[in-house]
Amino acid sequence: MPPPYFPPTIASYLAKRVAGEPWSIYEPPSRTYSGAVVIPSLAEAANLPQTLETLARNPNDLLDRFLILVVVNQRANASSADKVNNHETLIALPFWKSEYQLHNLFWVDAASSGLELPHKQGVGLARKIGLDLALPLLDYSSGDPLLICLDADTLVQPDYLSAISTHFSQASAGGASIPYRHRPAGDEAGQAAIDRYELFLRTYVLGLQLAGSPYAFHTVGSAMACRASAYVASGGMNRRQAGEDFYFLQQVFKTSGVAELSGTLVHPSPRASDRVPFGTGRSVGDMLADGEGRLLFYHPDVFTIVGEWLACVQDNVEKDGLWLMQLAGRISPVLSAFLEQAAFSAAWDNLRRQNADVTKLLSAFHSWFDAFRTMRLIHELSDNVYPRSAPEQAVATLLKRAGLAYDDTVAGQLELLRTFQGGWD
């Protein structure tokens, strides 16, 4: 049998950047696939079978084309309960494979003694292990295979694989953000907390959209996908314990672009959790413990300043850095100080020297003033000029600016944004 074909970029990544030892796929498949769904799993024995069951409801012809790879993981210092739960998961996976007739379901043991994740590592590395191990099992002879990120407590719809496949058959961007809608919570307090958190995420993206930021897309770890070529071009998944989704899609955008997908929904869990320092579970847990005031929303005017700054650059590409700094000072002293600290003037002049073409110059600028720098500016403005507030005050203004209906309740605002951003039923 001839050796498998890998495009040069894939071969280079596999040789230099793959997660590698000591992890491997248990009884790996002997065939290749058009794509892979990678699912990190930490103490999810109760939830993972539900996720697998919803995946199994996708059409058989599509399921046959996709590898489903679960990465059961923990650190060596994990709690006894988590270790027992992961052991149960590893024992149960062969039964779930049979029960749900997921013939392409395989798994990685990153939980047993000697195979645990290193200290201070977490979901980022778990995703990377799965995505990297999936790469050599993809079929590159007939196209650009897909890599899909899912979570072990997230449910999908029967149109999940179809919508993703259709999107990438038509889109030019190498990455995709998949629409999501958190599942209902089990009680009123939990529902109020998850509604508020999802509204926070959606409001932030709306604000960026109104500002004209190219980073106005959701970065939810269980709701993202990319082509294999885009994955390796971005440098692969990072190893962050939290926020790995944000930084991954930011890098994919810079190297291959990110587009919003449509035609399906994923349904993340609404539960509280303390596994990571921030994110859904942590935010929900904080609100349940300390009240909804723990999560305040950005003032609408911070997005106005971001928008004015982005427009200023676009309208003055022929000007040097000092000129743009003067214009920034007229927009906001906080903006000017922020850019001064980031050495924007020198960075801009360097970008102009390297990019004579205006389109390439603006692309390079957005790689410099990226999603992380945008968020840092928003935090500076919030900390110094525009205090955060409750959503009832902050969100209505943004809805009005977007031409959406007025509503001053969290539930009502959330439904408006779900409809607007694709998080429909």
Short mmCIF file of C-alpha atoms in Angstrom, two decimals:
data_model
loop_
_atom_site.label_atom_id
_atom_site.label_comp_id
_atom_site.label_asym_id
_atom_site.label_seq_id
_atom_site.Cartn_x
_atom_site.Cartn_y
_atom_site.Cartn_z
CA MET A 1 0.00 0.00 0.00
CA PRO A 2 1.47 3.40 -0.99
CA PRO A 3 2.04 5.94 1.80
CA PRO A 4 -0.80 8.42 2.36
CA TYR A 5 -0.67 11.72 0.52
CA PHE A 6 -0.27 14.89 2.59
CA PRO A 7 -0.07 18.39 1.09
CA PRO A 8 3.27 20.06 1.92
CA THR A 9 1.76 22.36 4.56
CA ILE A 10 0.08 19.43 6.30
CA ALA A 11 3.24 17.31 6.14
CA SER A 12 5.29 20.17 7.59
CA TYR A 13 2.84 20.65 10.45
CA LEU A 14 2.78 16.94 11.23
CA ALA A 15 6.58 16.90 11.33
CA LYS A 16 7.04 19.98 13.50
CA ARG A 17 3.96 21.06 15.47
CA VAL A 18 1.77 18.06 16.20
CA ALA A 19 0.98 17.33 19.87
CA GLY A 20 2.41 13.82 19.54
CA GLU A 21 3.57 11.50 22.31
CA PRO A 22 2.44 10.10 24.66
CA TRP A 23 -1.05 10.34 23.19
CA SER A 24 -2.51 8.15 20.47
CA ILE A 25 -5.86 6.96 19.20
CA TYR A 26 -6.98 3.70 20.81
CA GLU A 27 -7.27 1.05 18.08
CA PRO A 28 -7.06 3.68 15.31
CA PRO A 29 -9.05 3.34 12.09
CA SER A 30 -7.51 1.90 8.95
CA ARG A 31 -9.22 4.34 6.57
CA THR A 32 -9.34 8.09 5.95
CA TYR A 33 -12.17 10.60 6.28
CA SER A 34 -13.49 13.81 4.74
CA GLY A 35 -13.51 15.44 8.16
CA ALA A 36 -13.31 14.95 11.90
CA VAL A 37 -15.43 16.00 14.87
CA VAL A 38 -13.17 16.40 17.92
CA ILE A 39 -14.73 16.26 21.40
CA PRO A 40 -12.66 16.90 24.55
CA SER A 41 -14.22 15.15 27.54
CA LEU A 42 -13.43 15.79 31.20
CA ALA A 43 -15.69 13.95 33.67
CA GLU A 44 -18.56 13.81 31.18
CA ALA A 45 -19.79 10.23 31.62
CA ALA A 46 -23.33 11.53 32.15
CA ASN A 47 -23.34 14.00 29.26
CA LEU A 48 -21.18 12.53 26.51
CA PRO A 49 -23.66 9.80 25.53
CA GLN A 50 -26.32 12.46 24.92
CA THR A 51 -23.93 14.34 22.65
CA LEU A 52 -23.09 11.14 20.77
CA GLU A 53 -26.76 10.26 20.46
CA THR A 54 -27.52 13.60 18.80
CA LEU A 55 -24.57 13.16 16.44
CA ALA A 56 -25.91 9.73 15.53
CA ARG A 57 -29.13 11.34 14.28
CA ASN A 58 -27.24 12.89 11.37
CA PRO A 59 -27.60 11.14 7.99
CA ASN A 60 -25.67 7.88 7.75
CA ASP A 61 -23.96 8.84 4.50
CA LEU A 62 -22.49 11.92 6.19
CA LEU A 63 -21.60 10.08 9.38
CA ASP A 64 -19.65 7.61 7.27
CA ARG A 65 -17.46 10.46 5.99
CA PHE A 66 -16.55 11.87 9.42
CA LEU A 67 -14.22 10.60 12.11
CA ILE A 68 -15.61 11.25 15.60
CA LEU A 69 -12.75 11.54 18.07
CA VAL A 70 -13.24 11.87 21.84
CA VAL A 71 -10.28 13.01 23.95
CA VAL A 72 -10.84 11.83 27.52
CA ASN A 73 -8.56 14.06 29.54
CA GLN A 74 -7.47 15.26 32.96
CA ARG A 75 -4.43 16.61 34.74
CA ALA A 76 -2.54 14.44 37.22
CA ASN A 77 -3.88 16.56 40.07
CA ALA A 78 -7.52 16.10 39.02
CA SER A 79 -10.04 15.32 41.74
CA SER A 80 -10.78 11.71 42.62
CA ALA A 81 -14.33 12.17 41.33
CA ASP A 82 -13.09 13.38 37.94
CA LYS A 83 -10.63 10.49 37.68
CA VAL A 84 -13.34 7.93 38.45
CA ASN A 85 -15.70 9.59 35.98
CA ASN A 86 -13.10 9.55 33.21
CA HIS A 87 -12.35 5.88 33.93
CA GLU A 88 -16.05 5.14 33.56
CA THR A 89 -16.09 7.06 30.27
CA LEU A 90 -13.20 5.04 28.85
CA ILE A 91 -14.93 1.80 29.81
CA ALA A 92 -18.27 2.93 28.36
CA LEU A 93 -17.04 4.28 25.02
CA PRO A 94 -17.03 0.87 23.25
CA PHE A 95 -20.62 0.32 24.38
CA TRP A 96 -21.71 3.77 23.20
CA LYS A 97 -20.01 3.13 19.87
CA SER A 98 -22.17 0.04 19.45
CA GLU A 99 -25.35 1.45 20.97
CA TYR A 100 -25.44 4.54 18.75
CA GLN A 101 -23.98 2.70 15.75
CA LEU A 102 -21.22 5.26 15.43
CA HIS A 103 -18.77 3.05 13.58
CA ASN A 104 -16.37 5.94 13.14
CA LEU A 105 -16.20 6.75 16.86
CA PHE A 106 -12.70 6.52 18.32
CA TRP A 107 -11.03 7.94 21.40
CA VAL A 108 -7.79 9.11 22.97
CA ASP A 109 -6.83 8.28 26.54
CA ALA A 110 -5.31 11.43 28.06
CA ALA A 111 -6.50 10.51 31.54
CA SER A 112 -4.87 7.26 32.66
CA SER A 113 -1.67 7.23 34.71
CA GLY A 114 1.24 8.51 32.64
CA LEU A 115 -1.06 9.93 29.96
CA GLU A 116 -2.53 12.89 31.85
CA LEU A 117 -2.24 16.46 30.62
CA PRO A 118 0.68 18.45 32.05
CA HIS A 119 0.15 20.75 35.02
CA LYS A 120 -1.78 23.94 34.14
CA GLN A 121 -2.91 22.49 30.80
CA GLY A 122 -6.55 21.95 29.97
CA VAL A 123 -9.14 22.12 27.23
CA GLY A 124 -6.87 23.88 24.74
CA LEU A 125 -4.35 21.04 24.79
CA ALA A 126 -7.14 18.44 24.80
CA ARG A 127 -8.58 19.98 21.64
CA LYS A 128 -5.12 20.18 20.09
CA ILE A 129 -4.40 16.52 20.81
CA GLY A 130 -7.59 15.46 19.05
CA LEU A 131 -7.25 17.82 16.11
CA ASP A 132 -3.59 16.96 15.57
CA LEU A 133 -4.21 13.21 15.76
CA ALA A 134 -7.09 13.56 13.30
CA LEU A 135 -4.95 15.30 10.66
CA PRO A 136 -3.16 12.19 9.29
CA LEU A 137 -6.49 10.34 9.11
CA LEU A 138 -8.03 12.82 6.68
CA ASP A 139 -8.34 12.31 2.93
CA TYR A 140 -6.47 15.07 1.08
CA SER A 141 -6.73 13.49 -2.36
CA SER A 142 -10.20 14.81 -3.15
CA GLY A 143 -10.35 18.18 -1.41
CA ASP A 144 -9.64 20.08 1.78
CA PRO A 145 -10.95 18.05 4.76
CA LEU A 146 -12.79 19.63 7.68
CA LEU A 147 -12.01 19.85 11.39
CA ILE A 148 -14.96 20.49 13.70
CA CYS A 149 -14.81 21.37 17.40
CA LEU A 150 -17.56 20.15 19.72
CA ASP A 151 -17.89 19.71 23.49
CA ALA A 152 -18.98 16.63 25.42
CA ASP A 153 -21.93 18.47 26.99
CA THR A 154 -23.18 20.10 23.78
CA LEU A 155 -26.02 18.73 21.67
CA VAL A 156 -26.29 18.99 17.90
CA GLN A 157 -29.13 18.77 15.40
CA PRO A 158 -29.72 16.23 12.60
CA ASP A 159 -28.66 18.91 10.08
CA TYR A 160 -25.33 19.55 11.83
CA LEU A 161 -22.94 17.77 9.47
CA SER A 162 -24.97 18.72 6.41
CA ALA A 163 -24.92 22.44 7.22
CA ILE A 164 -21.20 22.42 7.93
CA SER A 165 -20.38 20.48 4.76
CA THR A 166 -22.57 22.73 2.63
CA HIS A 167 -21.04 25.87 4.12
CA PHE A 168 -17.48 24.87 3.33
CA SER A 169 -18.41 23.76 -0.18
CA GLN A 170 -19.44 27.36 -0.87
CA ALA A 171 -17.45 29.65 1.45
CA SER A 172 -14.01 31.04 0.71
CA ALA A 173 -13.06 31.64 4.36
CA GLY A 174 -11.12 28.82 5.97
CA GLY A 175 -12.86 29.04 9.35
CA ALA A 176 -16.46 29.14 10.51
CA SER A 177 -18.39 30.17 13.59
CA ILE A 178 -21.43 27.92 14.07
CA PRO A 179 -24.71 29.37 15.44
CA TYR A 180 -25.51 28.32 19.00
CA ARG A 181 -28.26 28.56 21.57
CA HIS A 182 -27.75 27.45 25.18
CA ARG A 183 -30.12 24.77 26.37
CA PRO A 184 -32.75 25.67 29.02
CA ALA A 185 -31.58 25.51 32.62
CA GLY A 186 -33.26 23.37 35.24
CA ASP A 187 -34.47 26.22 37.44
CA GLU A 188 -35.39 29.89 37.31
CA ALA A 189 -32.11 31.17 38.77
CA GLY A 190 -30.06 29.07 36.40
CA GLN A 191 -32.14 30.23 33.44
CA ALA A 192 -31.70 33.88 34.39
CA ALA A 193 -27.94 33.38 34.67
CA ILE A 194 -27.47 31.61 31.33
CA ASP A 195 -29.77 34.09 29.56
CA ARG A 196 -27.72 36.97 30.89
CA TYR A 197 -24.43 35.33 29.90
CA GLU A 198 -25.57 34.50 26.37
CA LEU A 199 -26.94 38.03 26.00
CA PHE A 200 -23.53 39.35 27.06
CA LEU A 201 -21.82 37.31 24.33
CA ARG A 202 -24.31 38.35 21.69
CA THR A 203 -24.24 42.02 22.69
CA TYR A 204 -20.46 42.10 22.41
CA VAL A 205 -20.59 40.70 18.87
CA LEU A 206 -23.37 43.16 17.97
CA GLY A 207 -21.26 46.05 19.26
CA LEU A 208 -18.30 44.93 17.16
CA GLN A 209 -20.56 44.56 14.14
CA LEU A 210 -21.89 48.10 14.56
CA ALA A 211 -18.30 49.31 14.92
CA GLY A 212 -17.34 47.70 11.62
CA SER A 213 -14.85 45.31 13.20
CA PRO A 214 -13.93 42.29 11.08
CA TYR A 215 -13.84 40.28 14.33
CA ALA A 216 -17.61 40.49 14.80
CA PHE A 217 -18.17 36.75 15.08
CA HIS A 218 -18.80 34.40 17.99
CA THR A 219 -15.91 32.42 19.45
CA VAL A 220 -17.55 29.49 21.24
CA GLY A 221 -15.37 26.38 21.55
CA SER A 222 -18.19 23.95 20.87
CA ALA A 223 -19.32 25.92 17.82
CA MET A 224 -16.41 26.34 15.44
CA ALA A 225 -14.92 24.56 12.44
CA CYS A 226 -12.23 25.02 9.83
CA ARG A 227 -10.58 23.45 6.83
CA ALA A 228 -7.49 21.39 7.56
CA SER A 229 -5.41 23.83 5.49
CA ALA A 230 -6.69 26.72 7.61
CA TYR A 231 -5.90 24.81 10.79
CA VAL A 232 -2.24 24.32 9.94
CA ALA A 233 -1.90 27.82 8.45
CA SER A 234 -3.00 29.24 11.80
CA GLY A 235 -0.38 27.20 13.64
CA GLY A 236 -2.92 24.75 15.03
CA MET A 237 -4.89 24.85 18.25
CA ASN A 238 -3.24 26.66 21.14
CA ARG A 239 -2.77 25.03 24.56
CA ARG A 240 -4.60 27.59 26.70
CA GLN A 241 -6.58 26.38 29.68
CA ALA A 242 -9.39 28.81 28.80
CA GLY A 243 -10.08 31.20 25.95
CA GLU A 244 -8.53 28.78 23.49
CA ASP A 245 -11.52 29.27 21.19
CA PHE A 246 -11.12 33.07 21.12
CA TYR A 247 -7.42 32.97 20.29
CA PHE A 248 -7.79 30.11 17.81
CA LEU A 249 -10.47 31.79 15.71
CA GLN A 250 -8.59 35.09 15.89
CA GLN A 251 -5.56 33.39 14.35
CA VAL A 252 -7.65 31.52 11.78
CA PHE A 253 -9.20 34.84 10.77
CA LYS A 254 -5.77 36.39 10.25
CA THR A 255 -4.51 33.56 8.06
CA SER A 256 -7.62 32.20 6.29
CA GLY A 257 -10.70 34.21 7.29
CA VAL A 258 -13.73 33.30 9.39
CA ALA A 259 -17.34 33.33 8.19
CA GLU A 260 -20.64 32.87 9.99
CA LEU A 261 -22.25 29.53 9.19
CA SER A 262 -26.01 29.01 8.90
CA GLY A 263 -28.46 26.15 8.62
CA THR A 264 -27.98 24.49 11.99
CA LEU A 265 -27.56 25.16 15.71
CA VAL A 266 -25.47 23.66 18.46
CA HIS A 267 -26.87 23.65 21.98
CA PRO A 268 -24.23 24.12 24.72
CA SER A 269 -24.92 23.24 28.33
CA PRO A 270 -26.25 25.96 30.67
CA ARG A 271 -24.62 24.48 33.77
CA ALA A 272 -22.33 26.19 36.25
CA SER A 273 -18.71 25.01 36.39
CA ASP A 274 -15.40 25.96 37.97
CA ARG A 275 -13.13 24.03 35.60
CA VAL A 276 -11.71 27.06 33.83
CA PRO A 277 -10.95 30.60 35.05
CA PHE A 278 -13.55 32.18 32.75
CA GLY A 279 -16.22 31.22 30.25
CA THR A 280 -19.78 29.96 30.37
CA GLY A 281 -19.61 27.68 33.39
CA ARG A 282 -17.57 30.09 35.50
CA SER A 283 -19.80 33.07 34.66
CA VAL A 284 -22.99 31.15 35.38
CA GLY A 285 -21.55 29.88 38.66
CA ASP A 286 -20.48 33.37 39.73
CA MET A 287 -23.94 34.77 39.04
CA LEU A 288 -25.66 31.95 40.90
CA ALA A 289 -23.36 32.51 43.89
CA ASP A 290 -23.18 36.29 43.98
CA GLY A 291 -26.10 37.59 41.92
CA GLU A 292 -26.50 38.74 38.34
CA GLY A 293 -24.63 41.96 39.10
CA ARG A 294 -21.40 39.96 38.75
CA LEU A 295 -21.82 40.25 34.98
CA LEU A 296 -22.14 43.86 33.80
CA PHE A 297 -22.34 44.95 30.17
CA TYR A 298 -20.16 47.33 28.18
CA HIS A 299 -21.42 50.86 27.63
CA PRO A 300 -22.64 51.33 24.03
CA ASP A 301 -20.28 54.27 23.50
CA VAL A 302 -17.17 52.07 23.78
CA PHE A 303 -18.22 50.47 20.50
CA THR A 304 -18.78 53.92 19.01
CA ILE A 305 -15.17 54.81 19.77
CA VAL A 306 -13.92 51.53 18.31
CA GLY A 307 -15.96 52.24 15.18
CA GLU A 308 -14.66 55.81 14.86
CA TRP A 309 -11.10 54.56 15.22
CA LEU A 310 -11.50 51.87 12.57
CA ALA A 311 -13.12 54.36 10.19
CA CYS A 312 -10.36 56.88 10.91
CA VAL A 313 -7.70 54.42 9.80
CA GLN A 314 -9.63 53.34 6.72
CA ASP A 315 -10.20 56.94 5.63
CA ASN A 316 -6.59 58.03 6.19
CA VAL A 317 -4.44 55.19 4.91
CA GLU A 318 -2.14 57.67 3.18
CA LYS A 319 -1.27 59.41 6.48
CA ASP A 320 1.63 58.50 8.73
CA GLY A 321 1.44 57.21 12.28
CA LEU A 322 1.83 60.57 13.99
CA TRP A 323 -1.05 61.99 11.97
CA LEU A 324 -3.30 59.08 12.92
CA MET A 325 -2.30 59.47 16.57
CA GLN A 326 -3.45 63.10 16.46
CA LEU A 327 -6.78 62.00 15.01
CA ALA A 328 -7.08 59.31 17.67
CA GLY A 329 -6.64 61.94 20.37
CA ARG A 330 -9.63 63.82 18.98
CA ILE A 331 -11.73 60.66 19.19
CA SER A 332 -10.76 59.81 22.77
CA PRO A 333 -7.81 60.56 25.07
CA VAL A 334 -8.09 56.98 26.37
CA LEU A 335 -7.78 55.67 22.81
CA SER A 336 -4.75 57.87 22.20
CA ALA A 337 -3.04 56.71 25.41
CA PHE A 338 -3.84 53.09 24.59
CA LEU A 339 -2.31 53.39 21.12
CA GLU A 340 0.71 55.23 22.50
CA GLN A 341 1.38 52.41 24.94
CA ALA A 342 1.06 49.89 22.09
CA ALA A 343 3.56 51.88 19.96
CA PHE A 344 0.97 52.23 17.21
CA SER A 345 2.69 55.06 15.34
CA ALA A 346 5.84 53.06 14.63
CA ALA A 347 3.81 49.92 13.91
CA TRP A 348 1.62 51.76 11.39
CA ASP A 349 4.58 53.30 9.58
CA ASN A 350 6.14 49.86 9.35
CA LEU A 351 2.92 48.39 7.96
CA ARG A 352 2.79 51.14 5.32
CA ARG A 353 6.36 50.41 4.23
CA GLN A 354 5.60 46.72 3.87
CA ASN A 355 2.18 47.04 2.17
CA ALA A 356 1.89 49.45 -0.77
CA ASP A 357 -1.49 48.00 -1.71
CA VAL A 358 -4.32 49.56 0.33
CA THR A 359 -6.25 46.30 0.70
CA LYS A 360 -3.18 44.51 2.01
CA LEU A 361 -2.37 47.45 4.29
CA LEU A 362 -5.80 47.36 5.90
CA SER A 363 -5.59 43.60 6.27
CA ALA A 364 -2.24 43.99 8.00
CA PHE A 365 -3.70 46.71 10.24
CA HIS A 366 -6.53 44.41 11.33
CA SER A 367 -3.97 41.71 12.09
CA TRP A 368 -2.24 44.24 14.36
CA PHE A 369 -5.42 45.74 15.83
CA ASP A 370 -6.85 42.28 16.32
CA ALA A 371 -9.68 40.85 18.43
CA PHE A 372 -7.53 40.81 21.57
CA ARG A 373 -6.34 44.41 21.14
CA THR A 374 -9.93 45.46 20.43
CA MET A 375 -11.08 43.82 23.65
CA ARG A 376 -8.24 45.45 25.61
CA LEU A 377 -9.26 48.88 24.30
CA ILE A 378 -12.86 48.22 25.29
CA HIS A 379 -11.69 47.30 28.79
CA GLU A 380 -9.59 50.48 29.02
CA LEU A 381 -12.55 52.61 27.98
CA SER A 382 -14.81 50.77 30.42
CA ASP A 383 -12.39 51.12 33.32
CA ASN A 384 -11.66 54.82 32.77
CA VAL A 385 -14.57 56.57 31.05
CA TYR A 386 -17.65 54.45 30.39
CA PRO A 387 -18.59 52.25 33.36
CA ARG A 388 -20.22 48.91 32.73
CA SER A 389 -23.93 48.65 33.54
CA ALA A 390 -26.87 46.26 33.69
CA PRO A 391 -28.07 44.96 30.32
CA GLU A 392 -31.44 46.65 30.65
CA GLN A 393 -29.63 49.98 30.22
CA ALA A 394 -26.81 49.01 27.87
CA VAL A 395 -28.38 46.65 25.36
CA ALA A 396 -31.44 48.64 24.32
CA THR A 397 -29.24 51.38 22.85
CA LEU A 398 -27.29 48.91 20.73
CA LEU A 399 -30.51 47.25 19.57
CA LYS A 400 -31.81 50.63 18.45
CA ARG A 401 -28.59 51.41 16.59
CA ALA A 402 -28.93 48.08 14.80
CA GLY A 403 -32.49 48.92 13.78
CA LEU A 404 -33.99 46.23 16.01
CA ALA A 405 -37.09 46.47 18.16
CA TYR A 406 -36.99 48.02 21.64
CA ASP A 407 -37.03 45.70 24.62
CA ASP A 408 -35.81 46.34 28.15
CA THR A 409 -35.88 42.76 29.47
CA VAL A 410 -33.00 40.30 29.30
CA ALA A 411 -35.20 37.54 27.87
CA GLY A 412 -36.69 39.83 25.24
CA GLN A 413 -33.34 41.29 24.23
CA LEU A 414 -31.86 37.81 23.98
CA GLU A 415 -34.60 36.58 21.66
CA LEU A 416 -34.14 39.62 19.41
CA LEU A 417 -30.42 38.97 19.13
CA ARG A 418 -30.85 35.24 18.66
CA THR A 419 -33.08 35.92 15.70
CA PHE A 420 -30.75 38.61 14.36
CA GLN A 421 -27.59 36.51 14.75
CA GLY A 422 -28.96 33.13 13.73
CA GLY A 423 -29.60 31.56 17.13
CA TRP A 424 -33.12 30.58 16.17
CA ASP A 425 -35.10 27.52 17.28
#
